[in-house]
Amino acid sequence: MDAIQKQLLEAVAGLHEIPVGAYNIRANGKSEGRNSTEHIEITTREEGDGISIRIKDGTKKESVHIPVVMSQAGLQEVVYNDFYVGDNCDVTIIAGCGIHNGGDASSKHDGIHSFFIGKNSRVKYVEKHYGSGDGKGQRIMNPETIIEVGENSVMEMDTVQIKGVDSTKRMTRAKLLEGASLKVMERLMTHGTQDAESRFIVDMDGADSGANIISRSVAKDDSRQLFQSVLNGNAACSGHTECDAIIVGNAKISSIPEITANSSDAALIHEAAIGKIAGEQIVKLMTLGLTEEEAEAQIINGFLK
Amino acid sequence: MDAIQKQLLEAVAGLHEIPVGAYNIRANGKSEGRNSTEHIEITTREEGDGISIRIKDGTKKESVHIPVVMSQAGLQEVVYNDFYVGDNCDVTIIAGCGIHNGGDASSKHDGIHSFFIGKNSRVKYVEKHYGSGDGKGQRIMNPETIIEVGENSVMEMDTVQIKGVDSTKRMTRAKLLEGASLKVMERLMTHGTQDAESRFIVDMDGADSGANIISRSVAKDDSRQLFQSVLNGNAACSGHTECDAIIVGNAKISSIPEITANSSDAALIHEAAIGKIAGEQIVKLMTLGLTEEEAEAQIINGFLK
């Protein structure tokens, strides 16, 4: 890998070297390195571009790194990754995509990730998206995440779009079986003329299932954001969706939650607030010696932390 | 008016006799009585069925009653009422519709109410919907309310669907100019196989405009409800939308707010909760000697008050 690719790898996966455990590093459309372990097997997918990750029953405290880096301007790819997580597992999956575009043609990565999670398992899924490069070509990422959470299992998603992504359309669909739960923490920042859409559709089908979808976002300059979260309570379940957004400059933000109780034993809540940073917060930090820009940056960093 | 019509009139307008002030009573598709006053003129609309209500500048502490009662099964009507409210007014408008259907054909009242409100005025608009009769024919009411609130004026809407309305599609659109505000309190109860939809679209176009949309609803039996509230903040404004719903039996409720900040000086909040009555609330009232049904009824009455 070249210097730019290494830099992207660090930004999206925090990796300076080859990771411990199972991994698959994809660079400019090709596998740059792969490792399976005793409990986690990574193979090339039979149909379509991508990989299958099979995690055996009872696999605990293990991790899978599957970063994607693209430094070739104009590369466009659609990648399918399937995760089969057995029963009684406790694993962390670190995905992420970094695009450096120094050319005029758009670079695009569409990642379709499907999760089939067994019983009594816990999966933590971390995903970072990052773009760099001063080419006119756009850096586009459209992740689609499809999740089936098995009985009494927990799926925890932690997604961050750091900076530099010109356009993103995120779609996450989840189906929760009995006692299953989904926790999502999404953090998103857009600037310039960037455009970001994030949609969640969660079916709480099983008794005692639960979902908690939290989104925090900052839209600056002339950027535009749309957040949509659909929670369907089809059984005795509890669902909560929350979107807090800070708007700066001429940015535009829409928030559209949709909660539907199809069972009288479903308890659903949504809440959201969109607004700018309170003036007194800025003034307070400025009295401590910060410039207005530094004060704003500090507040935004704290909000997205 | 016959006994049934008088009963409907009492239910929707609290009227036992001819009201004080300006009024127009519509019964079975015809004007049953009308009165204009020095400041409030009611005339038959030139195009389409309905009336024009013109309220002069400076009209204070006056009221307009415009109830509609229908006791003839199978009657279907579309009525347009236009309200022109001058500057510096403070008026109360009491609308309402009662349908008694003892036959097999559906009765339907579609009321399209347009409000043009001047500057520095205050309008309180009260609307009750009620249905009775044991015919197989449906009682259907589709109110559409279109509001333009002028500079520094306040429109306050208080709407109640008491009971007996088989199907309703409510649509309220408002445009708020500088310093204008809209306050809505909607209360809705459905039972049996009733169906209710209520939509709000509010454009906060003027600086310092504000909207507060609150909906409280109870869905029982196999009834179905949809609540949608769209707040667009196009200037320095503040908007809040809230939907609290209680679900009983096999009823289904959806809540879809949509807040969009098109200005960084827009502050928007939405919140909603759907759930059933907490078991401990029922138990507490039962220990005081109420039956389970009485306890439930009392909690629902308190919630909708």
Coordinates of C-alpha atoms in Angstrom, one line a residue:
Chain A
M1 CA 0.0 0.0 0.0
D2 CA 1.2 3.5 -0.7
A3 CA 1.3 6.4 1.7
I4 CA -2.1 7.7 0.9
Q5 CA -3.7 4.3 1.3
K6 CA -2.0 4.0 4.7
Q7 CA -3.3 7.3 5.7
L8 CA -6.8 6.4 4.8
L9 CA -6.5 3.1 6.7
E10 CA -5.5 4.9 9.8
A11 CA -8.4 7.3 9.5
V12 CA -11.1 4.7 9.0
A13 CA -9.8 1.8 11.0
G14 CA -7.2 3.3 13.4
L15 CA -4.7 0.8 11.9
H16 CA -1.0 1.5 11.6
E17 CA -0.1 -2.1 10.9
I18 CA -1.6 -5.4 10.1
P19 CA -4.5 -5.9 12.6
V20 CA -4.7 -8.7 15.1
G21 CA -7.3 -11.4 14.4
A22 CA -9.3 -11.9 11.3
Y23 CA -9.2 -9.2 8.7
N24 CA -9.7 -8.4 5.0
I25 CA -8.2 -5.2 3.6
R26 CA -9.6 -4.0 0.3
A27 CA -7.6 -1.4 -1.6
N28 CA -8.6 0.0 -5.0
G29 CA -11.0 -2.9 -5.7
K30 CA -8.7 -5.7 -4.7
S31 CA -8.0 -7.7 -1.6
E32 CA -4.7 -6.4 -0.2
G33 CA -4.5 -8.9 2.6
R34 CA -6.7 -11.4 4.4
N35 CA -6.5 -13.5 7.5
S36 CA -9.0 -16.1 8.9
T37 CA -8.7 -17.4 12.4
E38 CA -9.7 -20.6 14.2
H39 CA -13.2 -19.2 14.8
I40 CA -13.6 -16.7 12.1
E41 CA -13.5 -17.7 8.5
I42 CA -13.3 -15.1 5.6
T43 CA -13.9 -16.3 2.1
T44 CA -14.5 -14.7 -1.3
R45 CA -18.2 -14.4 -2.0
E46 CA -19.4 -16.8 -4.6
E47 CA -21.7 -14.3 -6.4
G48 CA -20.9 -10.6 -6.7
D49 CA -17.9 -8.8 -5.4
G50 CA -17.2 -9.1 -1.7
I51 CA -16.6 -11.5 1.1
S52 CA -18.4 -13.9 3.5
I53 CA -17.5 -13.8 7.1
R54 CA -18.5 -16.9 9.2
I55 CA -18.2 -16.6 12.9
K56 CA -18.5 -19.9 14.8
D57 CA -20.8 -20.5 17.8
G58 CA -19.2 -19.4 21.0
T59 CA -16.6 -17.1 19.5
K60 CA -15.8 -14.5 22.2
K61 CA -13.7 -11.4 22.5
E62 CA -12.6 -11.6 18.9
S63 CA -12.5 -9.0 16.2
V64 CA -12.8 -8.7 12.5
H65 CA -11.3 -5.7 10.5
I66 CA -12.6 -5.2 7.0
P67 CA -11.5 -1.7 5.9
V68 CA -11.8 -0.4 2.4
V69 CA -9.5 2.2 0.9
M70 CA -9.7 3.8 -2.5
S71 CA -7.0 6.1 -3.8
Q72 CA -7.6 5.7 -7.5
A73 CA -9.8 8.5 -8.9
G74 CA -12.9 7.5 -10.8
L75 CA -13.1 4.0 -9.3
Q76 CA -16.7 2.9 -8.7
E77 CA -17.6 -0.4 -6.9
V78 CA -20.5 -2.3 -5.4
V79 CA -19.4 -4.7 -2.7
Y80 CA -21.4 -7.3 -0.8
N81 CA -20.3 -8.5 2.5
D82 CA -22.2 -11.2 4.4
F83 CA -21.7 -11.8 8.1
Y84 CA -22.9 -15.1 9.6
V85 CA -22.6 -14.8 13.4
G86 CA -23.3 -18.0 15.4
D87 CA -24.9 -18.5 18.8
N88 CA -23.3 -17.3 22.0
C89 CA -20.8 -15.0 20.4
D90 CA -19.3 -11.7 21.5
V91 CA -17.5 -10.1 18.6
T92 CA -16.4 -6.7 17.3
I93 CA -16.5 -5.9 13.6
I94 CA -14.6 -2.9 12.4
A95 CA -15.6 -1.7 9.0
G96 CA -14.8 1.6 7.4
C97 CA -14.2 3.2 4.0
G98 CA -11.7 5.9 3.1
I99 CA -11.7 7.5 -0.4
H100 CA -8.9 9.8 -1.6
N101 CA -9.9 11.5 -4.8
G102 CA -7.3 13.7 -6.5
G103 CA -8.9 13.5 -10.0
D104 CA -12.0 14.9 -11.8
A105 CA -14.0 11.7 -12.0
S106 CA -16.2 10.6 -9.1
S107 CA -15.2 7.7 -6.9
K108 CA -17.9 5.6 -5.4
H109 CA -18.1 2.8 -2.9
D110 CA -21.5 1.1 -2.3
G111 CA -21.2 -1.5 0.5
I112 CA -24.1 -3.8 1.1
H113 CA -23.6 -5.5 4.5
S114 CA -25.9 -8.3 5.6
F115 CA -25.8 -9.6 9.1
F116 CA -27.4 -12.9 10.2
I117 CA -27.0 -13.1 13.9
G118 CA -27.8 -16.2 15.9
K119 CA -29.0 -16.5 19.5
N120 CA -27.6 -15.0 22.6
S121 CA -24.9 -13.2 20.8
R122 CA -23.5 -9.7 21.0
V123 CA -22.1 -7.9 17.9
K124 CA -20.5 -4.5 18.0
Y125 CA -20.2 -3.0 14.5
V126 CA -18.0 0.0 14.1
E127 CA -18.0 1.9 10.8
K128 CA -16.1 5.0 9.8
H129 CA -16.3 6.9 6.6
Y130 CA -13.8 9.4 5.5
G131 CA -12.8 11.3 2.3
S132 CA -9.7 13.3 1.3
G133 CA -8.1 14.8 -1.8
D134 CA -8.6 18.0 -3.6
G135 CA -9.8 16.7 -7.0
K136 CA -13.0 17.9 -8.5
G137 CA -14.3 14.3 -8.5
Q138 CA -16.9 13.5 -5.9
R139 CA -16.3 11.0 -3.0
I140 CA -19.5 9.0 -2.7
M141 CA -20.4 6.3 -0.2
N142 CA -23.7 4.5 -0.1
P143 CA -23.8 1.9 2.7
E144 CA -26.7 -0.5 3.0
T145 CA -26.9 -2.5 6.2
I146 CA -29.4 -5.4 6.5
I147 CA -29.6 -7.0 9.9
E148 CA -31.5 -9.9 11.4
V149 CA -30.9 -10.1 15.1
G150 CA -31.7 -13.5 16.6
E151 CA -33.3 -14.4 19.9
N152 CA -31.8 -12.6 22.8
S153 CA -29.0 -11.2 20.8
V154 CA -27.7 -7.6 20.7
M155 CA -26.5 -5.7 17.7
E156 CA -24.7 -2.4 18.5
M157 CA -23.8 -0.1 15.6
D158 CA -21.5 2.8 16.0
T159 CA -21.2 4.8 12.7
V160 CA -19.2 7.9 12.0
Q161 CA -18.9 10.0 8.9
I162 CA -15.9 12.1 9.8
K163 CA -15.4 14.4 6.9
G164 CA -14.8 14.6 3.2
V165 CA -17.7 12.5 2.0
D166 CA -19.5 14.5 -0.8
S167 CA -22.6 12.4 -1.0
T168 CA -24.0 9.6 1.1
K169 CA -27.2 7.6 1.1
R170 CA -27.3 5.4 4.1
M171 CA -29.9 2.7 4.5
T172 CA -30.2 0.4 7.5
R173 CA -32.9 -2.3 7.8
A174 CA -33.3 -4.5 10.8
K175 CA -35.6 -7.2 12.0
L176 CA -35.6 -8.1 15.6
L177 CA -36.6 -11.5 16.9
E178 CA -37.7 -12.4 20.4
G179 CA -35.7 -10.6 23.1
A180 CA -33.4 -9.1 20.4
S181 CA -32.1 -5.6 20.6
L182 CA -30.6 -3.0 18.3
K183 CA -28.6 0.0 19.5
V184 CA -27.4 2.6 17.0
M185 CA -25.3 5.6 17.5
E186 CA -24.8 7.6 14.3
R187 CA -22.6 10.7 14.0
L188 CA -22.5 12.7 10.9
M189 CA -20.9 16.0 9.9
T190 CA -21.4 17.6 6.5
H191 CA -19.8 20.8 5.1
G192 CA -19.5 22.6 1.7
T193 CA -22.2 21.4 -0.6
Q194 CA -22.2 17.9 0.8
D195 CA -25.4 15.8 0.9
A196 CA -26.2 13.1 3.4
E197 CA -29.3 10.9 3.8
S198 CA -29.7 8.3 6.5
R199 CA -32.7 6.0 6.8
F200 CA -33.5 3.3 9.3
I201 CA -36.3 0.8 9.1
V202 CA -36.7 -1.4 12.1
D203 CA -39.2 -4.1 12.6
M204 CA -39.6 -5.2 16.1
D205 CA -41.3 -8.5 15.5
G206 CA -40.3 -10.5 18.6
A207 CA -41.7 -10.1 22.1
D208 CA -39.5 -8.1 24.4
S209 CA -37.4 -6.8 21.5
G210 CA -36.1 -3.3 21.6
A211 CA -34.5 -0.6 19.5
N212 CA -32.7 2.6 20.4
I213 CA -31.6 4.7 17.4
I214 CA -29.7 7.9 18.2
S215 CA -28.4 10.3 15.6
R216 CA -26.2 13.3 16.2
S217 CA -25.4 15.5 13.3
V218 CA -23.9 18.8 12.3
A219 CA -24.6 20.4 9.0
K220 CA -22.4 23.4 8.0
D221 CA -22.1 25.8 5.0
D222 CA -24.5 24.8 2.2
S223 CA -24.7 21.2 3.0
R224 CA -28.0 19.2 3.3
Q225 CA -29.0 16.4 5.6
L226 CA -32.0 14.1 5.8
F227 CA -32.6 11.7 8.7
Q228 CA -35.5 9.2 8.6
S229 CA -36.2 6.6 11.2
V230 CA -39.1 4.1 10.9
L231 CA -39.8 2.0 13.9
N232 CA -42.5 -0.6 13.7
G233 CA -43.7 -2.2 16.9
N234 CA -45.3 -5.5 16.0
A235 CA -45.2 -7.1 19.4
A236 CA -44.6 -6.3 23.0
C237 CA -41.5 -4.2 22.5
S238 CA -39.9 -0.8 23.2
G239 CA -38.5 1.6 20.7
H240 CA -36.8 4.9 20.9
T241 CA -35.5 7.2 18.2
E242 CA -33.8 10.5 18.7
C243 CA -32.1 12.9 16.3
D244 CA -30.3 16.0 17.5
A245 CA -28.8 18.3 14.9
I246 CA -26.8 21.5 14.9
I247 CA -27.2 23.7 11.9
V248 CA -24.5 26.2 10.9
G249 CA -24.5 28.7 8.0
N250 CA -26.9 28.0 5.2
A251 CA -27.2 24.3 5.8
K252 CA -30.6 22.5 5.7
I253 CA -31.6 19.6 7.8
S254 CA -34.8 17.5 7.8
S255 CA -35.8 14.9 10.4
I256 CA -38.6 12.5 9.7
P257 CA -39.2 9.8 12.3
E258 CA -42.1 7.4 11.9
I259 CA -43.3 5.3 14.8
T260 CA -46.1 2.8 14.3
A261 CA -47.6 0.7 17.0
N262 CA -49.2 -2.4 15.5
S263 CA -49.5 -3.9 19.0
S264 CA -51.0 -2.4 22.1
D265 CA -48.0 -3.7 24.0
A266 CA -45.6 -1.7 21.9
A267 CA -44.1 1.4 23.6
L268 CA -42.6 3.8 21.2
I269 CA -41.0 7.2 21.6
H270 CA -39.3 9.6 19.3
E271 CA -37.8 13.0 19.9
A272 CA -35.7 15.4 17.9
A273 CA -34.3 18.9 18.0
I274 CA -32.7 21.0 15.3
G275 CA -31.2 24.3 16.0
K276 CA -28.0 26.4 16.0
I277 CA -25.5 26.6 18.7
A278 CA -26.8 28.8 21.5
G279 CA -25.1 32.3 21.4
E280 CA -24.4 32.2 25.1
Q281 CA -22.3 29.0 24.7
I282 CA -20.1 30.7 22.2
V283 CA -19.8 33.9 24.3
K284 CA -18.8 31.9 27.3
L285 CA -16.0 30.1 25.5
M286 CA -14.9 33.4 24.0
T287 CA -14.5 35.0 27.4
L288 CA -12.1 32.1 28.1
G289 CA -9.9 33.4 25.3
L290 CA -11.1 31.3 22.3
T291 CA -11.9 32.9 19.0
E292 CA -15.5 32.5 17.7
E293 CA -14.4 29.8 15.3
E294 CA -12.5 27.9 18.0
A295 CA -15.4 28.1 20.3
E296 CA -17.8 26.8 17.6
A297 CA -15.3 24.0 16.8
Q298 CA -15.0 23.0 20.4
I299 CA -18.8 22.8 20.9
I300 CA -19.3 20.7 17.8
N301 CA -16.5 18.3 18.8
G302 CA -18.1 17.9 22.2
F303 CA -21.5 17.3 20.6
L304 CA -20.2 14.6 18.2
K305 CA -18.0 12.9 20.8
Chain B
M1 CA -85.0 21.9 13.8
D2 CA -86.0 18.5 15.1
A3 CA -85.0 16.8 18.3
I4 CA -82.0 14.9 16.8
Q5 CA -80.7 18.1 15.2
K6 CA -81.0 20.0 18.5
Q7 CA -79.1 17.2 20.2
L8 CA -76.3 17.3 17.6
L9 CA -76.1 21.1 18.0
E10 CA -75.6 20.8 21.7
A11 CA -72.9 18.2 21.2
V12 CA -70.9 20.1 18.7
A13 CA -71.5 23.7 19.7
G14 CA -72.8 23.5 23.3
L15 CA -75.8 25.4 22.0
H16 CA -79.3 25.1 23.6
E17 CA -80.7 28.1 21.9
I18 CA -79.9 30.7 19.3
P19 CA -76.3 31.9 20.0
V20 CA -75.4 35.5 20.9
G21 CA -73.5 37.4 18.1
A22 CA -72.9 36.3 14.6
Y23 CA -73.9 32.9 13.5
N24 CA -74.8 30.6 10.7
I25 CA -76.5 27.3 11.4
R26 CA -76.4 24.8 8.6
A27 CA -78.8 21.8 8.9
N28 CA -79.1 19.1 6.2
G29 CA -77.4 21.1 3.6
K30 CA -79.4 24.4 4.1
S31 CA -79.0 27.5 6.1
E32 CA -81.3 27.1 9.1
G33 CA -80.6 30.6 10.5
R34 CA -78.0 33.4 10.1
N35 CA -77.1 36.6 11.9
S36 CA -74.6 39.2 11.0
T37 CA -73.6 41.9 13.5
E38 CA -72.2 45.4 13.2
H39 CA -68.6 44.1 13.0
I40 CA -69.1 40.6 11.5
E41 CA -70.8 40.1 8.2
I42 CA -71.9 36.6 7.0
T43 CA -72.9 36.2 3.4
T44 CA -73.5 33.3 1.1
R45 CA -70.4 32.5 -0.9
E46 CA -70.5 33.5 -4.5
E47 CA -69.0 30.3 -5.9
G48 CA -69.5 26.8 -4.4
D49 CA -71.6 26.0 -1.4
G50 CA -70.7 27.8 1.8
I51 CA -70.4 31.2 3.4
S52 CA -68.0 34.2 3.7
I53 CA -67.4 35.7 7.1
R54 CA -65.9 39.2 7.1
I55 CA -64.6 40.5 10.5
K56 CA -63.9 44.2 10.5
D57 CA -60.6 45.7 11.8
G58 CA -60.7 46.2 15.6
T59 CA -63.4 43.7 16.3
K60 CA -62.8 42.5 19.9
K61 CA -64.4 40.0 22.2
E62 CA -66.9 38.9 19.7
S63 CA -67.8 35.4 18.5
V64 CA -69.1 33.6 15.4
H65 CA -70.9 30.3 15.6
I66 CA -71.1 28.2 12.5
P67 CA -72.3 24.7 13.4
V68 CA -73.3 22.1 10.9
V69 CA -75.7 19.3 11.7
M70 CA -76.8 16.5 9.4
S71 CA -79.6 14.1 10.3
Q72 CA -80.6 12.9 6.8
A73 CA -78.8 9.6 6.1
G74 CA -76.9 9.5 2.8
L75 CA -76.4 13.3 2.5
Q76 CA -73.0 14.2 1.2
E77 CA -71.8 17.7 1.0
V78 CA -68.7 19.8 0.3
V79 CA -68.8 23.2 1.9
Y80 CA -66.4 26.1 1.6
N81 CA -66.2 28.7 4.3
D82 CA -63.9 31.7 4.1
F83 CA -62.9 33.8 7.0
Y84 CA -61.5 37.3 6.5
V85 CA -60.2 38.6 9.8
G86 CA -59.1 42.2 9.8
D87 CA -56.3 43.9 11.8
N88 CA -56.4 44.3 15.6
C89 CA -59.1 41.8 16.2
D90 CA -59.8 39.4 19.1
V91 CA -62.4 36.9 18.1
T92 CA -63.6 33.4 18.8
I93 CA -65.0 31.2 16.0
I94 CA -66.9 28.1 17.0
A95 CA -67.3 25.6 14.2
G96 CA -68.4 22.0 14.6
C97 CA -70.2 19.2 12.8
G98 CA -72.6 16.6 14.0
I99 CA -73.8 13.8 11.9
H100 CA -76.6 11.4 12.9
N101 CA -76.9 8.5 10.5
G102 CA -79.8 6.1 11.1
G103 CA -79.7 4.7 7.5
D104 CA -77.6 2.5 5.3
A105 CA -76.0 5.1 3.1
S106 CA -72.9 7.0 4.1
S107 CA -73.3 10.6 5.2
K108 CA -70.3 12.9 4.5
H109 CA -69.4 16.4 5.3
D110 CA -66.2 17.9 3.7
G111 CA -65.6 21.4 5.1
I112 CA -62.9 23.5 3.6
H113 CA -62.2 26.5 5.8
S114 CA -59.8 29.2 4.7
F115 CA -58.6 31.9 7.1
F116 CA -57.0 35.1 6.0
I117 CA -55.9 36.8 9.2
G118 CA -54.6 40.4 9.2
K119 CA -52.1 42.0 11.6
N120 CA -52.0 42.0 15.4
S121 CA -55.1 39.9 15.6
R122 CA -56.0 36.9 17.8
V123 CA -58.3 34.2 16.5
K124 CA -59.5 31.3 18.6
Y125 CA -61.0 28.6 16.5
V126 CA -62.9 25.8 18.2
E127 CA -64.1 22.7 16.3
K128 CA -65.9 19.7 17.5
H129 CA -66.9 16.6 15.5
Y130 CA -69.4 14.1 16.6
G131 CA -71.4 11.3 15.2
S132 CA -74.5 9.3 16.4
G133 CA -77.1 7.0 15.1
D134 CA -77.1 3.2 14.7
G135 CA -77.5 3.0 10.9
K136 CA -75.0 0.9 8.9
G137 CA -74.1 4.1 6.8
Q138 CA -70.8 5.6 7.7
R139 CA -70.4 9.1 9.3
I140 CA -67.5 10.7 7.4
M141 CA -66.0 14.1 8.0
N142 CA -63.0 15.5 6.1
P143 CA -62.1 19.0 7.3
E144 CA -59.5 21.0 5.5
T145 CA -58.2 24.1 7.1
I146 CA -56.0 26.6 5.3
I147 CA -54.6 29.4 7.3
E148 CA -52.6 32.5 6.6
V149 CA -51.6 34.2 9.8
G150 CA -50.6 37.9 9.3
E151 CA -47.9 39.9 11.1
N152 CA -47.9 39.5 14.8
S153 CA -51.2 37.7 14.8
V154 CA -52.1 34.5 16.7
M155 CA -54.2 31.6 15.5
E156 CA -55.3 29.2 18.2
M157 CA -57.0 26.0 17.1
D158 CA -58.8 23.7 19.5
T159 CA -60.2 20.6 17.8
V160 CA -62.0 17.6 19.2
Q161 CA -63.3 14.5 17.7
I162 CA -65.5 13.3 20.5
K163 CA -67.0 10.0 19.2
G164 CA -69.0 8.4 16.5
V165 CA -67.0 9.5 13.4
D166 CA -66.2 6.5 11.3
S167 CA -63.7 8.0 9.0
T168 CA -61.9 11.3 9.0
K169 CA -59.1 12.8 7.0
R170 CA -58.0 16.1 8.5
M171 CA -55.6 18.4 6.7
T172 CA -54.4 21.7 8.1
R173 CA -52.0 24.0 6.2
A174 CA -50.7 27.1 7.6
K175 CA -48.3 29.9 6.5
L176 CA -47.0 32.2 9.2
L177 CA -45.8 35.7 8.4
E178 CA -43.5 37.8 10.6
G179 CA -44.1 37.5 14.3
A180 CA -47.1 35.2 13.6
S181 CA -47.9 32.2 15.7
L182 CA -50.1 29.1 15.5
K183 CA -51.1 27.0 18.4
V184 CA -52.9 23.7 17.9
M185 CA -54.4 21.4 20.4
E186 CA -56.0 18.3 18.8
R187 CA -57.8 15.6 20.7
L188 CA -59.0 12.5 19.0
M189 CA -60.6 9.3 20.0
T190 CA -61.4 6.3 17.8
H191 CA -63.1 3.1 18.5
G192 CA -64.6 0.1 16.6
T193 CA -63.2 0.0 13.1
Q194 CA -62.9 3.8 12.8
D195 CA -60.1 5.4 10.8
A196 CA -58.6 8.8 11.5
E197 CA -55.8 10.7 9.7
S198 CA -54.6 14.1 10.7
R199 CA -52.0 16.0 8.8
F200 CA -50.4 19.4 9.5
I201 CA -48.2 21.3 7.1
V202 CA -46.8 24.5 8.6
D203 CA -44.5 27.0 6.8
M204 CA -42.9 29.4 9.2
D205 CA -41.9 32.0 6.6
G206 CA -41.7 35.1 8.7
A207 CA -39.0 36.1 11.2
D208 CA -40.0 35.4 14.8
S209 CA -42.9 33.2 13.8
G210 CA -43.7 30.1 15.9
A211 CA -45.8 27.0 15.8
N212 CA -46.8 24.6 18.6
I213 CA -48.8 21.6 17.4
I214 CA -50.0 19.2 20.1
S215 CA -52.0 16.1 19.5
R216 CA -53.4 13.7 22.1
S217 CA -55.2 10.7 20.9
V218 CA -56.7 7.4 22.0
A219 CA -57.2 4.5 19.7
K220 CA -59.4 1.6 20.9
D221 CA -60.6 -1.7 19.5
D222 CA -59.6 -2.2 15.9
S223 CA -59.4 1.5 15.0
R224 CA -56.5 3.0 13.1
Q225 CA -54.9 6.4 13.4
L226 CA -52.2 8.3 11.5
F227 CA -50.7 11.6 12.7
Q228 CA -48.4 13.6 10.5
S229 CA -47.0 16.9 11.2
V230 CA -44.6 18.8 8.9
L231 CA -42.9 21.9 10.2
N232 CA -40.8 23.9 7.8
G233 CA -38.6 26.6 9.5
N234 CA -37.8 29.0 6.7
A235 CA -36.7 31.9 8.9
A236 CA -35.7 32.7 12.4
C237 CA -38.5 30.8 14.1
S238 CA -39.4 28.2 16.7
G239 CA -41.5 25.2 16.1
H240 CA -42.6 22.3 18.3
T241 CA -44.7 19.3 17.5
E242 CA -45.8 16.7 19.9
C243 CA -48.0 13.6 19.7
D244 CA -49.0 11.5 22.6
A245 CA -51.1 8.5 22.0
I246 CA -52.7 5.7 24.0
I247 CA -53.4 2.4 22.3
V248 CA -56.0 0.0 23.6
G249 CA -57.0 -3.4 22.2
N250 CA -56.0 -4.1 18.6
A251 CA -55.8 -0.5 17.5
K252 CA -52.9 0.8 15.4
I253 CA -51.3 4.2 15.5
S254 CA -48.6 5.8 13.4
S255 CA -46.9 9.1 14.1
I256 CA -44.8 10.8 11.5
P257 CA -43.5 14.2 12.3
E258 CA -41.2 15.9 9.8
I259 CA -39.2 18.9 10.8
T260 CA -37.0 20.8 8.4
A261 CA -34.7 23.7 9.1
N262 CA -34.1 25.7 6.0
S263 CA -32.6 28.5 8.1
S264 CA -29.8 28.2 10.7
D265 CA -32.0 30.4 12.9
A266 CA -34.8 27.9 13.0
A267 CA -35.2 26.0 16.2
L268 CA -37.4 22.9 15.8
I269 CA -38.4 20.2 18.2
H270 CA -40.6 17.2 17.9
E271 CA -41.5 14.5 20.4
A272 CA -44.0 11.7 20.5
A273 CA -44.9 8.7 22.6
I274 CA -47.2 5.8 21.8
G275 CA -48.1 3.2 24.4
K276 CA -50.8 1.6 26.4
I277 CA -52.0 2.7 29.8
A278 CA -49.4 1.7 32.5
G279 CA -50.7 -1.3 34.4
E280 CA -49.9 0.3 37.8
Q281 CA -52.2 3.2 37.0
I282 CA -55.1 0.8 36.4
V283 CA -54.3 -1.1 39.6
K284 CA -54.1 2.0 41.7
L285 CA -57.6 3.1 40.6
M286 CA -59.0 -0.4 41.1
T287 CA -57.8 -0.4 44.7
L288 CA -60.0 2.7 45.1
G289 CA -63.0 0.6 44.1
L290 CA -63.3 1.2 40.4
T291 CA -63.7 -1.7 37.9
E292 CA -61.0 -2.1 35.3
E293 CA -63.2 -0.6 32.7
E294 CA -64.0 2.4 34.9
A295 CA -60.3 2.9 35.7
E296 CA -59.4 2.8 32.0
A297 CA -62.2 5.3 31.2
Q298 CA -61.1 7.7 33.9
I299 CA -57.5 7.7 32.8
I300 CA -58.5 8.2 29.1
N301 CA -60.8 11.1 30.1
G302 CA -58.0 12.8 32.0
F303 CA -55.6 12.3 29.1
L304 CA -58.0 13.9 26.6
K305 CA -59.1 16.8 28.9

